[in-house]
Structure formats: C-alpha cells, structure tokens
Amino acid sequence: MKYRILSEDDRQPLTDWIAADEAHSETCTPDFWLSAPGGVAQSWAVEDEQGTLFYVRAENVLRLHIQFPPEKSKRLLKGVADFAIQIVQDAREKYKQIIFESKSPALIRFLEKRGYRHSPEEIVYDIPSTDRDR
Amino acid sequence: MIYRVPTETDKELTSKWLEKDEFHTAAGITLDDLFKSGTKAIMACDDKENPLIAIRAHLALRIAMQFNPDSPYRTAKVAKQVVEDLQKTAQDYGALEVIILPGGKAWNFAEKLGFRPFNGLYIPA
C-alpha cells in the first residue's frame, strides 16, 4: 500500500466515484479533494498493487472541551455568545473547523442559532499517548 | 471577554462546576481530563476577570474519504493499516484525535476499527 499526492488526473475517477456514492453525490465535488491546501488541509490517494483504492482528506480541527458553571446567568449567556464568535476569529488561520461534543439540548439550540451545526453522527478515534504526555 | 491561563483557584472553581454538571459527570469526565497535558487550558472571564467558562483546546484531524465503488474488498483489506497510518500521521502533527463522519455501513465498520460515537457540534473556522 502506498500514498501519493493528488493531481488533475484524479479528477475523472473522483467525479465517477462521487456520482456512485449516495452519501456524497449531493454534497461533494472533486474540487473538495483536489483543492486541499497543504498545512491546514491535505489530500492523498491510497493505492494497492492494482491501483487507487480511495482518497483521503485530512483537515486541522480545533477540538474544544468546555466546562460551564452550574448557574445559568445572563452574564454567562453573554460570555458563551461572545466566546462562540471570538474563537472562530482566533482559529481561522490555523484550523478549518472548531468542534466539540455536547449532550445539552439547550446549549445545542443556543449555538445552532449562532452558526454552529449539530452533527450527532460523528465518530472519533482517541490517539494513544506519546512522549508529549510524559 | 478576557482569556487567561487557569490559576490554582480557577482549577478549584472548575472542579466545583464539574461536580454539579450532570452531563459531564455521567460521561465520567474528571478534572484531570479538563486540564490534560498536551492541551491548552484557558479560563474565559468577564471584563472584571470573574471566571465564566473553563476551556481545553487541542488539535484534532478531521478525515474525509472517497472510496472506489468497484473495490470494497480491497479497501476493507487495508482498512486496519490505514487507521494505524492515520494514527501515526495524527501523532506526528500533535493531534490527539481523529474525527470522521461516516455514512451508511461505514459507521459499523469504523466502530469495529476502534472509533467511538461522538455527538458533535461544529462551525467552519
């Protein structure tokens, strides 16, 4: 198995594969894969001895974990609203997306009104610790 | 809003907030999780520096995949190796997690490969 950088030669197979993929055909285009800027987002083709198996795109995402106080004051609501805007501005240069997990319906509704999208179908893989944690 | 590195007093306060948070306690989140090494801890405060929100931030990799519809068995054969390679890539980047949004049958397959469900809320940066 090997990985290679994409080229314009990948546009046609991408077009055909996206059209055959019911999960992507309505929402995705070949440019999503071909235009990945290095650093914040990168794409590769994954190949075996018979040719290309699939395409992978990796994006830098700012993952947040947030602890709120138990008292839901007006001061807190204003703080959350301000933070929700400020963090997007601060993250823009280095990240494609900000993401966090919530099971609070009230918080989800509050942030959906401010441009955040609820995506309950995500799944996540925890990377095992390395030297950085020691 | 003012952002600062959390003080010991902030950590004690956050611990009290966590004790009263039914969602986080049910999920088994601890104070150590909230101030884990390798992450950036921030205390967001109002204009008078009264703590409002405790935040931990770190890099994660969001992965998207487009499969060849004609080679599902060849793809399945290399999936485990690809996940290991993604782990390695994420480690090299300093990321703590890989996040995906699988469609259809890919969900079950991803769970078997070690991914866990995640109730996400996100916005483009």
mmCIF file of C-alpha atoms in Angstrom:
data_model
loop_
_atom_site.group_PDB
_atom_site.id
_atom_site.type_symbol
_atom_site.label_atom_id
_atom_site.label_comp_id
_atom_site.label_asym_id
_atom_site.label_seq_id
_atom_site.Cartn_x
_atom_site.Cartn_y
_atom_site.Cartn_z
ATOM 1 C CA MET A 1 0.000 0.000 0.000
ATOM 2 C CA LYS A 2 1.259 3.485 -0.777
ATOM 3 C CA TYR A 3 0.141 7.095 -0.522
ATOM 4 C CA ARG A 4 0.531 9.717 -3.231
ATOM 5 C CA ILE A 5 -0.370 13.386 -3.681
ATOM 6 C CA LEU A 6 -3.358 14.085 -5.950
ATOM 7 C CA SER A 7 -3.123 15.570 -9.451
ATOM 8 C CA GLU A 8 -5.609 16.658 -12.120
ATOM 9 C CA ASP A 9 -5.532 13.048 -13.376
ATOM 10 C CA ASP A 10 -7.602 12.175 -10.312
ATOM 11 C CA ARG A 11 -10.477 14.471 -11.300
ATOM 12 C CA GLN A 12 -12.243 11.924 -13.526
ATOM 13 C CA PRO A 13 -12.167 8.979 -11.101
ATOM 14 C CA LEU A 14 -13.241 11.326 -8.314
ATOM 15 C CA THR A 15 -16.160 12.530 -10.442
ATOM 16 C CA ASP A 16 -17.226 8.944 -11.167
ATOM 17 C CA TRP A 17 -16.819 7.682 -7.591
ATOM 18 C CA ILE A 18 -18.677 10.644 -6.061
ATOM 19 C CA ALA A 19 -21.554 10.105 -8.509
ATOM 20 C CA ALA A 20 -21.741 6.452 -7.418
ATOM 21 C CA ASP A 21 -21.664 7.344 -3.687
ATOM 22 C CA GLU A 22 -25.126 8.143 -2.345
ATOM 23 C CA ALA A 23 -23.652 9.699 0.816
ATOM 24 C CA HIS A 24 -21.528 12.166 -1.206
ATOM 25 C CA SER A 25 -23.214 12.659 -4.581
ATOM 26 C CA GLU A 26 -25.433 15.550 -3.426
ATOM 27 C CA THR A 27 -22.856 17.395 -1.355
ATOM 28 C CA CYS A 28 -19.343 16.783 -2.657
ATOM 29 C CA THR A 29 -17.325 17.765 -5.733
ATOM 30 C CA PRO A 30 -13.875 16.698 -6.982
ATOM 31 C CA ASP A 31 -12.534 20.131 -6.018
ATOM 32 C CA PHE A 32 -13.078 19.305 -2.343
ATOM 33 C CA TRP A 33 -10.337 16.699 -2.743
ATOM 34 C CA LEU A 34 -8.179 18.456 -5.317
ATOM 35 C CA SER A 35 -8.066 21.903 -3.681
ATOM 36 C CA ALA A 36 -6.858 20.858 -0.232
ATOM 37 C CA PRO A 37 -4.248 23.474 0.724
ATOM 38 C CA GLY A 38 -1.199 21.918 2.389
ATOM 39 C CA GLY A 39 -0.864 22.601 6.103
ATOM 40 C CA VAL A 40 -4.469 23.214 7.141
ATOM 41 C CA ALA A 41 -5.840 20.503 4.820
ATOM 42 C CA GLN A 42 -4.142 17.790 2.762
ATOM 43 C CA SER A 43 -5.334 15.039 0.418
ATOM 44 C CA TRP A 44 -3.794 11.754 -0.646
ATOM 45 C CA ALA A 45 -4.684 8.825 -2.863
ATOM 46 C CA VAL A 46 -4.255 5.419 -1.240
ATOM 47 C CA GLU A 47 -3.122 2.714 -3.657
ATOM 48 C CA ASP A 48 -2.521 -1.007 -3.660
ATOM 49 C CA GLU A 49 -0.799 -3.006 -6.401
ATOM 50 C CA GLN A 50 -3.931 -2.792 -8.595
ATOM 51 C CA GLY A 51 -4.391 0.991 -8.408
ATOM 52 C CA THR A 52 -6.194 3.657 -6.381
ATOM 53 C CA LEU A 53 -8.407 2.332 -3.574
ATOM 54 C CA PHE A 54 -9.654 5.590 -2.086
ATOM 55 C CA TYR A 55 -8.905 9.232 -1.439
ATOM 56 C CA VAL A 56 -8.249 10.707 1.991
ATOM 57 C CA ARG A 57 -8.509 14.341 3.045
ATOM 58 C CA ALA A 58 -7.222 15.445 6.459
ATOM 59 C CA GLU A 59 -8.067 18.834 7.963
ATOM 60 C CA ASN A 60 -6.717 20.559 11.063
ATOM 61 C CA VAL A 61 -9.581 20.936 13.511
ATOM 62 C CA LEU A 62 -9.606 22.814 16.828
ATOM 63 C CA ARG A 63 -11.197 20.456 19.323
ATOM 64 C CA LEU A 64 -12.667 22.078 22.426
ATOM 65 C CA HIS A 65 -13.716 20.694 25.803
ATOM 66 C CA ILE A 66 -15.765 23.163 27.794
ATOM 67 C CA GLN A 67 -16.862 23.298 31.427
ATOM 68 C CA PHE A 68 -19.638 25.724 32.312
ATOM 69 C CA PRO A 69 -20.635 26.832 35.799
ATOM 70 C CA PRO A 70 -23.929 25.389 37.081
ATOM 71 C CA GLU A 71 -25.672 28.769 37.437
ATOM 72 C CA LYS A 72 -27.052 29.903 34.081
ATOM 73 C CA SER A 73 -26.812 33.684 34.476
ATOM 74 C CA LYS A 74 -27.244 36.390 31.838
ATOM 75 C CA ARG A 75 -23.539 37.099 32.284
ATOM 76 C CA LEU A 76 -22.760 33.509 31.316
ATOM 77 C CA LEU A 77 -25.068 33.542 28.286
ATOM 78 C CA LYS A 78 -23.387 36.717 27.049
ATOM 79 C CA GLY A 79 -19.993 35.136 27.703
ATOM 80 C CA VAL A 80 -20.864 32.000 25.716
ATOM 81 C CA ALA A 81 -22.224 34.070 22.831
ATOM 82 C CA ASP A 82 -19.080 36.238 22.782
ATOM 83 C CA PHE A 83 -16.804 33.214 23.041
ATOM 84 C CA ALA A 84 -18.619 31.384 20.207
ATOM 85 C CA ILE A 85 -17.781 34.291 17.891
ATOM 86 C CA GLN A 86 -14.305 35.081 19.217
ATOM 87 C CA ILE A 87 -12.984 31.527 18.956
ATOM 88 C CA VAL A 88 -13.886 31.374 15.253
ATOM 89 C CA GLN A 89 -11.899 34.538 14.579
ATOM 90 C CA ASP A 90 -8.929 33.309 16.611
ATOM 91 C CA ALA A 91 -8.866 29.866 14.960
ATOM 92 C CA ARG A 92 -9.307 30.959 11.361
ATOM 93 C CA GLU A 93 -5.651 30.961 10.291
ATOM 94 C CA LYS A 94 -4.670 27.534 11.579
ATOM 95 C CA TYR A 95 -7.858 25.464 11.538
ATOM 96 C CA LYS A 96 -10.606 24.555 9.115
ATOM 97 C CA GLN A 97 -13.149 23.849 11.808
ATOM 98 C CA ILE A 98 -13.937 24.099 15.501
ATOM 99 C CA ILE A 99 -15.643 21.099 17.041
ATOM 100 C CA PHE A 100 -16.777 19.953 20.458
ATOM 101 C CA GLU A 101 -19.146 17.430 21.908
ATOM 102 C CA SER A 102 -22.372 18.315 23.696
ATOM 103 C CA LYS A 103 -25.317 16.389 25.058
ATOM 104 C CA SER A 104 -27.047 19.517 26.369
ATOM 105 C CA PRO A 105 -30.106 20.279 24.192
ATOM 106 C CA ALA A 106 -30.182 23.874 25.472
ATOM 107 C CA LEU A 107 -26.546 24.514 24.533
ATOM 108 C CA ILE A 108 -27.001 22.862 21.138
ATOM 109 C CA ARG A 109 -30.025 25.071 20.381
ATOM 110 C CA PHE A 110 -28.206 28.177 21.643
ATOM 111 C CA LEU A 111 -25.202 27.593 19.396
ATOM 112 C CA GLU A 112 -27.172 26.461 16.359
ATOM 113 C CA LYS A 113 -28.689 29.953 16.365
ATOM 114 C CA ARG A 114 -25.142 31.291 16.149
ATOM 115 C CA GLY A 115 -23.996 29.331 13.120
ATOM 116 C CA TYR A 116 -22.847 26.071 14.730
ATOM 117 C CA ARG A 117 -24.093 22.849 13.156
ATOM 118 C CA HIS A 118 -25.229 19.880 15.206
ATOM 119 C CA SER A 119 -23.762 16.665 13.852
ATOM 120 C CA PRO A 120 -24.740 13.705 16.061
ATOM 121 C CA GLU A 121 -23.335 11.158 13.612
ATOM 122 C CA GLU A 122 -19.675 11.972 14.189
ATOM 123 C CA ILE A 123 -17.278 9.364 15.491
ATOM 124 C CA VAL A 124 -13.883 9.950 16.983
ATOM 125 C CA TYR A 125 -10.681 7.987 17.469
ATOM 126 C CA ASP A 126 -8.567 8.826 20.517
ATOM 127 C CA ILE A 127 -4.898 8.854 19.586
ATOM 128 C CA PRO A 128 -2.812 6.916 22.122
ATOM 129 C CA SER A 129 -0.439 8.915 24.299
ATOM 130 C CA THR A 130 3.063 9.644 23.066
ATOM 131 C CA ASP A 131 6.088 11.349 24.528
ATOM 132 C CA ARG A 132 4.237 14.669 24.559
ATOM 133 C CA ASP A 133 2.134 13.476 27.518
ATOM 134 C CA ARG A 134 5.009 12.348 29.671
ATOM 135 C CA MET B 1 -14.038 38.899 27.417
ATOM 136 C CA ILE B 2 -10.658 38.163 28.997
ATOM 137 C CA TYR B 3 -8.768 34.881 28.463
ATOM 138 C CA ARG B 4 -6.077 33.735 30.878
ATOM 139 C CA VAL B 5 -4.091 30.660 31.879
ATOM 140 C CA PRO B 6 -6.092 28.984 34.675
ATOM 141 C CA THR B 7 -4.768 29.586 38.191
ATOM 142 C CA GLU B 8 -4.988 27.030 41.003
ATOM 143 C CA THR B 9 -8.048 28.930 42.243
ATOM 144 C CA ASP B 10 -9.605 28.603 38.780
ATOM 145 C CA LYS B 11 -8.990 24.865 38.852
ATOM 146 C CA GLU B 12 -10.662 24.546 42.254
ATOM 147 C CA LEU B 13 -13.639 26.519 40.954
ATOM 148 C CA THR B 14 -13.808 24.371 37.796
ATOM 149 C CA SER B 15 -13.791 21.269 39.978
ATOM 150 C CA LYS B 16 -16.908 22.559 41.774
ATOM 151 C CA TRP B 17 -18.598 23.305 38.430
ATOM 152 C CA LEU B 18 -17.782 19.823 37.203
ATOM 153 C CA GLU B 19 -19.293 18.187 40.320
ATOM 154 C CA LYS B 20 -22.629 19.842 39.530
ATOM 155 C CA ASP B 21 -22.588 19.067 35.783
ATOM 156 C CA GLU B 22 -24.850 16.056 35.209
ATOM 157 C CA PHE B 23 -23.763 15.569 31.578
ATOM 158 C CA HIS B 24 -20.047 15.596 32.326
ATOM 159 C CA THR B 25 -20.209 13.503 35.499
ATOM 160 C CA ALA B 26 -22.365 10.922 33.690
ATOM 161 C CA ALA B 27 -19.734 10.821 30.930
ATOM 162 C CA GLY B 28 -17.015 10.163 33.530
ATOM 163 C CA ILE B 29 -15.130 13.410 32.832
ATOM 164 C CA THR B 30 -12.656 14.331 35.562
ATOM 165 C CA LEU B 31 -10.778 17.499 36.432
ATOM 166 C CA ASP B 32 -7.624 15.886 35.045
ATOM 167 C CA ASP B 33 -9.423 15.466 31.722
ATOM 168 C CA LEU B 34 -10.191 19.181 31.712
ATOM 169 C CA PHE B 35 -6.563 20.142 32.316
ATOM 170 C CA LYS B 36 -4.851 17.297 30.477
ATOM 171 C CA SER B 37 -1.223 17.792 29.460
ATOM 172 C CA GLY B 38 -0.598 18.293 25.761
ATOM 173 C CA THR B 39 -3.613 20.597 25.552
ATOM 174 C CA LYS B 40 -4.100 24.313 26.009
ATOM 175 C CA ALA B 41 -6.149 25.253 29.071
ATOM 176 C CA ILE B 42 -7.919 28.620 29.046
ATOM 177 C CA MET B 43 -10.148 30.389 31.542
ATOM 178 C CA ALA B 44 -12.585 32.775 29.869
ATOM 179 C CA CYS B 45 -13.529 35.616 32.204
ATOM 180 C CA ASP B 46 -15.805 38.631 32.096
ATOM 181 C CA ASP B 47 -14.420 42.174 31.978
ATOM 182 C CA LYS B 48 -13.808 42.107 35.739
ATOM 183 C CA GLU B 49 -11.850 38.829 35.431
ATOM 184 C CA ASN B 50 -14.610 36.782 37.048
ATOM 185 C CA PRO B 51 -14.355 33.217 35.606
ATOM 186 C CA LEU B 52 -17.149 32.306 33.176
ATOM 187 C CA ILE B 53 -16.051 29.219 31.207
ATOM 188 C CA ALA B 54 -13.189 26.713 31.516
ATOM 189 C CA ILE B 55 -11.886 25.580 28.118
ATOM 190 C CA ARG B 56 -9.422 22.974 26.934
ATOM 191 C CA ALA B 57 -8.299 23.123 23.307
ATOM 192 C CA HIS B 58 -6.183 20.816 21.182
ATOM 193 C CA LEU B 59 -5.558 19.843 17.585
ATOM 194 C CA ALA B 60 -7.628 17.059 16.032
ATOM 195 C CA LEU B 61 -7.604 15.736 12.467
ATOM 196 C CA ARG B 62 -10.881 15.550 10.587
ATOM 197 C CA ILE B 63 -10.666 12.821 7.979
ATOM 198 C CA ALA B 64 -12.851 12.520 4.874
ATOM 199 C CA MET B 65 -12.664 9.553 2.491
ATOM 200 C CA GLN B 66 -13.912 8.856 -1.022
ATOM 201 C CA PHE B 67 -13.946 5.153 -1.829
ATOM 202 C CA ASN B 68 -13.653 3.376 -5.142
ATOM 203 C CA PRO B 69 -17.096 1.769 -5.568
ATOM 204 C CA ASP B 70 -15.548 -1.127 -7.512
ATOM 205 C CA SER B 71 -13.089 -2.293 -4.861
ATOM 206 C CA PRO B 72 -14.831 -2.708 -1.465
ATOM 207 C CA TYR B 73 -12.935 -5.905 -0.576
ATOM 208 C CA ARG B 74 -9.532 -4.491 -1.461
ATOM 209 C CA THR B 75 -10.407 -1.419 0.627
ATOM 210 C CA ALA B 76 -11.565 -3.463 3.630
ATOM 211 C CA LYS B 77 -8.339 -5.454 3.443
ATOM 212 C CA VAL B 78 -6.165 -2.369 4.028
ATOM 213 C CA ALA B 79 -8.512 -0.514 6.440
ATOM 214 C CA LYS B 80 -6.738 -1.544 9.643
ATOM 215 C CA GLN B 81 -3.380 -0.495 8.233
ATOM 216 C CA VAL B 82 -4.825 2.845 7.081
ATOM 217 C CA VAL B 83 -6.198 3.576 10.573
ATOM 218 C CA GLU B 84 -2.766 2.833 12.036
ATOM 219 C CA ASP B 85 -1.185 5.153 9.475
ATOM 220 C CA LEU B 86 -3.732 7.881 10.305
ATOM 221 C CA GLN B 87 -2.887 7.476 13.982
ATOM 222 C CA LYS B 88 0.783 7.891 13.172
ATOM 223 C CA THR B 89 0.079 10.935 10.992
ATOM 224 C CA ALA B 90 -2.053 12.474 13.751
ATOM 225 C CA GLN B 91 0.680 11.835 16.322
ATOM 226 C CA ASP B 92 3.275 13.433 14.038
ATOM 227 C CA TYR B 93 1.038 16.513 13.754
ATOM 228 C CA GLY B 94 0.498 16.642 17.531
ATOM 229 C CA ALA B 95 -3.210 15.811 17.189
ATOM 230 C CA LEU B 96 -4.957 13.949 19.997
ATOM 231 C CA GLU B 97 -7.936 12.650 17.998
ATOM 232 C CA VAL B 98 -9.083 11.645 14.535
ATOM 233 C CA ILE B 99 -12.704 12.617 13.787
ATOM 234 C CA ILE B 100 -14.814 11.237 10.931
ATOM 235 C CA LEU B 101 -18.410 11.394 9.780
ATOM 236 C CA PRO B 102 -19.096 8.006 8.187
ATOM 237 C CA GLY B 103 -22.172 7.311 6.094
ATOM 238 C CA GLY B 104 -24.233 4.114 5.853
ATOM 239 C CA LYS B 105 -22.434 0.841 6.508
ATOM 240 C CA ALA B 106 -19.160 2.652 7.129
ATOM 241 C CA TRP B 107 -20.393 3.563 10.647
ATOM 242 C CA ASN B 108 -20.351 -0.012 11.948
ATOM 243 C CA PHE B 109 -17.103 -0.718 10.184
ATOM 244 C CA ALA B 110 -15.474 2.345 11.781
ATOM 245 C CA GLU B 111 -16.666 1.325 15.255
ATOM 246 C CA LYS B 112 -15.063 -2.090 14.760
ATOM 247 C CA LEU B 113 -11.835 -0.307 13.887
ATOM 248 C CA GLY B 114 -11.863 1.485 17.262
ATOM 249 C CA PHE B 115 -13.762 4.737 16.635
ATOM 250 C CA ARG B 116 -16.341 5.799 19.249
ATOM 251 C CA PRO B 117 -19.611 7.734 18.805
ATOM 252 C CA PHE B 118 -19.347 11.492 19.174
ATOM 253 C CA ASN B 119 -22.243 13.961 19.419
ATOM 254 C CA GLY B 120 -20.585 16.776 17.529
ATOM 255 C CA LEU B 121 -21.280 20.471 17.240
ATOM 256 C CA TYR B 122 -19.061 22.367 14.864
ATOM 257 C CA ILE B 123 -18.520 25.504 12.813
ATOM 258 C CA PRO B 124 -16.084 26.307 9.997
ATOM 259 C CA ALA B 125 -13.178 28.467 11.195
#
